[in-house]
């Protein structure tokens, strides 16, 4: 029949038109607009938020530790994020593929949830992907500050991002933007400098980690899957505590807080830093984790931060003293202050139940929950996590590449600071003669990867020994001298050993044992540990010597300086110790300049450039050259 035929034809055309419309109107028909990457991020955020239950929202605000996580836990509790605490790895010396299997398994659990919201895995890649065996370990920030080379630091960020992605991870708790004002602080080596402008200049690492955000960009940014989300930390005043006490009290007026400790944050935010971590410390006796004025009014209001604010490890429990007292009140204070994601990291069942109860009573307004989840979803959507939730196996090959190690060696060279080369009764010694017949190398720090890497390396505190791959300073020395030169190494030689054995000179490598956070606080003396003072005196009294110091901060050295022909600060150089030897033997000139004041004695502290009383052994910015051509 004509009509039917024509109707049939009409209905066919109608179906074709409808099908085309469905293609054009992305996913609205199936009611999943948030899954459509063609939609603006904010529209996707709002669509997804509108679909979420309170349980799903609180789950997104919860970050748990790897040891507490499984696909089942993530699915059941709708967990939004997992982290590796310092040294937390899926297996001893886990390979990239073992890391990626773990993160993919967790992701599978997350995508099994009702709305399939991908989870985020975070780690402290603070000087390379330092939890991972075989990763390139770059110099810690105190040394990078001495390079005064923001472009180098940006390149380190790029290399680090690749090595983090090599393990299926897309989020690092870096950079630390602390302005360490007292070297008695156990985290001073995580700070680029005592000078806020040097710290601010090093925010280029964010461009390396995340990719450079387009001009005028506002909000979190991630360029692609070879980059990772960054975390500026610890907001704010972490490096200004009284006597450098970790998690202590920063007593300054608001103007000083802003111009000294907050200086780097507007630049970090303008670069699109995706997350900001709250400091454990207090400002004028108020815990930062409960400071609504600074976390919300200043950071999110005046500074316009659009990413998410994450607490520090059990930062909520530390709001009270003793730890964890009146927990519900601390949760209320922390979240209402502006914390969006809580690094729980273990008692997630209690945390989730507590938040739910506080929301039900109105103690935490739903608007605060919605703001927190909006920020978290914004970061995840901006990062492309919904489109690419799983690891990219092809990136596994980037862990510890030769080009990254060459970059690290460059950073080591540029971080070294020459503080003495001749003077008084001692003749110039650097550059060292690479054709000497016999040379002596002494000190545990000359032949130990773990010692030269410092804290946050393969474990939270770091440790002595062959903890990861790399080149020791001694190996670098052996590679730098002529084939006719005999290099004799003594860990801790007996008194008088250097005498009468035909050594042209000695390289004495001294320093601190690794430490991290409060375990590195040294409120008393900052002396060089035994046996180094005696080793310097004995060795350098018998033959010409250069002392190389491996430390996270300046130490008391004035009493021993007269024994030395030359003195070099090498900080915590990381896995590529050859960079030290390349400069000692004159293949490269010293270019480093102190990022911190070198004090004479602890009684002077705190003492920073610009202070009215300023009588350092070596001033901020000091650094000599050998004068090689
Ligand atoms: C630590 C540190 C912080 C780190 C976090 C996760 O306690 O304060 O810098 O990112 O916990 O390991």
mmCIF file with all atom_site columns, C-alpha atoms and ligand atoms in Angstrom, residues 63 83-86 123-124 126 173-174 176 187 190 231 233-234 246-247 277-278 280 311-314 318 343 456 460 517, ligand 1:
data_model
loop_
_atom_site.group_PDB
_atom_site.id
_atom_site.type_symbol
_atom_site.label_atom_id
_atom_site.label_alt_id
_atom_site.label_comp_id
_atom_site.label_asym_id
_atom_site.label_entity_id
_atom_site.label_seq_id
_atom_site.pdbx_PDB_ins_code
_atom_site.Cartn_x
_atom_site.Cartn_y
_atom_site.Cartn_z
_atom_site.occupancy
_atom_site.B_iso_or_equiv
_atom_site.pdbx_formal_charge
_atom_site.auth_seq_id
_atom_site.auth_comp_id
_atom_site.auth_asym_id
_atom_site.auth_atom_id
_atom_site.pdbx_PDB_model_num
ATOM   1  C CA . UNK A 1 63  ? 42.514 8.337  50.212 1.00 0.00 ? 63  UNK A CA 1
ATOM   2  C CA . UNK A 1 83  ? 48.711 6.241  47.960 1.00 0.00 ? 83  UNK A CA 1
ATOM   3  C CA . UNK A 1 84  ? 52.053 4.607  48.544 1.00 0.00 ? 84  UNK A CA 1
ATOM   4  C CA . UNK A 1 85  ? 53.522 5.887  51.780 1.00 0.00 ? 85  UNK A CA 1
ATOM   5  C CA . UNK A 1 86  ? 57.318 6.200  51.806 1.00 0.00 ? 86  UNK A CA 1
ATOM   6  C CA . UNK A 1 123 ? 53.159 8.594  45.523 1.00 0.00 ? 123 UNK A CA 1
ATOM   7  C CA . UNK A 1 124 ? 55.986 10.728 46.917 1.00 0.00 ? 124 UNK A CA 1
ATOM   8  C CA . UNK A 1 126 ? 60.091 13.876 45.421 1.00 0.00 ? 126 UNK A CA 1
ATOM   9  C CA . UNK A 1 173 ? 53.085 14.618 46.141 1.00 0.00 ? 173 UNK A CA 1
ATOM   10 C CA . UNK A 1 174 ? 55.599 17.102 44.786 1.00 0.00 ? 174 UNK A CA 1
ATOM   11 C CA . UNK A 1 176 ? 57.670 20.733 48.254 1.00 0.00 ? 176 UNK A CA 1
ATOM   12 C CA . UNK A 1 187 ? 62.922 18.318 56.171 1.00 0.00 ? 187 UNK A CA 1
ATOM   13 C CA . UNK A 1 190 ? 63.154 19.064 50.825 1.00 0.00 ? 190 UNK A CA 1
ATOM   14 C CA . UNK A 1 231 ? 50.922 18.580 44.543 1.00 0.00 ? 231 UNK A CA 1
ATOM   15 C CA . UNK A 1 233 ? 53.157 21.249 49.635 1.00 0.00 ? 233 UNK A CA 1
ATOM   16 C CA . UNK A 1 234 ? 52.851 21.869 52.523 1.00 0.00 ? 234 UNK A CA 1
ATOM   17 C CA . UNK A 1 246 ? 58.825 19.381 62.463 1.00 0.00 ? 246 UNK A CA 1
ATOM   18 C CA . UNK A 1 247 ? 55.029 19.842 62.655 1.00 0.00 ? 247 UNK A CA 1
ATOM   19 C CA . UNK A 1 277 ? 48.717 19.494 50.507 1.00 0.00 ? 277 UNK A CA 1
ATOM   20 C CA . UNK A 1 278 ? 48.110 20.993 53.923 1.00 0.00 ? 278 UNK A CA 1
ATOM   21 C CA . UNK A 1 280 ? 51.079 19.571 59.661 1.00 0.00 ? 280 UNK A CA 1
ATOM   22 C CA . UNK A 1 311 ? 45.411 16.553 53.992 1.00 0.00 ? 311 UNK A CA 1
ATOM   23 C CA . UNK A 1 312 ? 48.722 15.149 55.049 1.00 0.00 ? 312 UNK A CA 1
ATOM   24 C CA . UNK A 1 313 ? 49.105 11.588 56.360 1.00 0.00 ? 313 UNK A CA 1
ATOM   25 C CA . UNK A 1 314 ? 46.685 11.347 59.327 1.00 0.00 ? 314 UNK A CA 1
ATOM   26 C CA . UNK A 1 318 ? 46.992 15.431 64.472 1.00 0.00 ? 318 UNK A CA 1
ATOM   27 C CA . UNK A 1 343 ? 44.840 11.029 53.436 1.00 0.00 ? 343 UNK A CA 1
ATOM   28 C CA . UNK A 1 456 ? 62.733 9.248  50.756 1.00 0.00 ? 456 UNK A CA 1
ATOM   29 C CA . UNK A 1 460 ? 60.557 6.537  54.045 1.00 0.00 ? 460 UNK A CA 1
ATOM   30 C CA . UNK A 1 517 ? 60.667 14.347 58.612 1.00 0.00 ? 517 UNK A CA 1
HETATM 31 C C1 . LIG B 2 .   ? 54.185 12.493 54.902 1.00 0.00 ? 1   LIG B C1 1
HETATM 32 C C2 . LIG B 2 .   ? 54.656 13.877 54.491 1.00 0.00 ? 1   LIG B C2 1
HETATM 33 C C3 . LIG B 2 .   ? 54.148 14.300 53.138 1.00 0.00 ? 1   LIG B C3 1
HETATM 34 C C4 . LIG B 2 .   ? 53.939 13.093 52.254 1.00 0.00 ? 1   LIG B C4 1
HETATM 35 C C5 . LIG B 2 .   ? 52.842 12.252 52.873 1.00 0.00 ? 1   LIG B C5 1
HETATM 36 C C6 . LIG B 2 .   ? 52.598 10.964 52.079 1.00 0.00 ? 1   LIG B C6 1
HETATM 37 O O1 . LIG B 2 .   ? 53.958 12.455 56.276 1.00 0.00 ? 1   LIG B O1 1
HETATM 38 O O2 . LIG B 2 .   ? 54.425 14.937 55.398 1.00 0.00 ? 1   LIG B O2 1
HETATM 39 O O3 . LIG B 2 .   ? 55.103 15.221 52.594 1.00 0.00 ? 1   LIG B O3 1
HETATM 40 O O4 . LIG B 2 .   ? 53.575 13.498 50.949 1.00 0.00 ? 1   LIG B O4 1
HETATM 41 O O5 . LIG B 2 .   ? 53.089 11.933 54.235 1.00 0.00 ? 1   LIG B O5 1
HETATM 42 O O6 . LIG B 2 .   ? 53.705 10.118 52.178 1.00 0.00 ? 1   LIG B O6 1
#
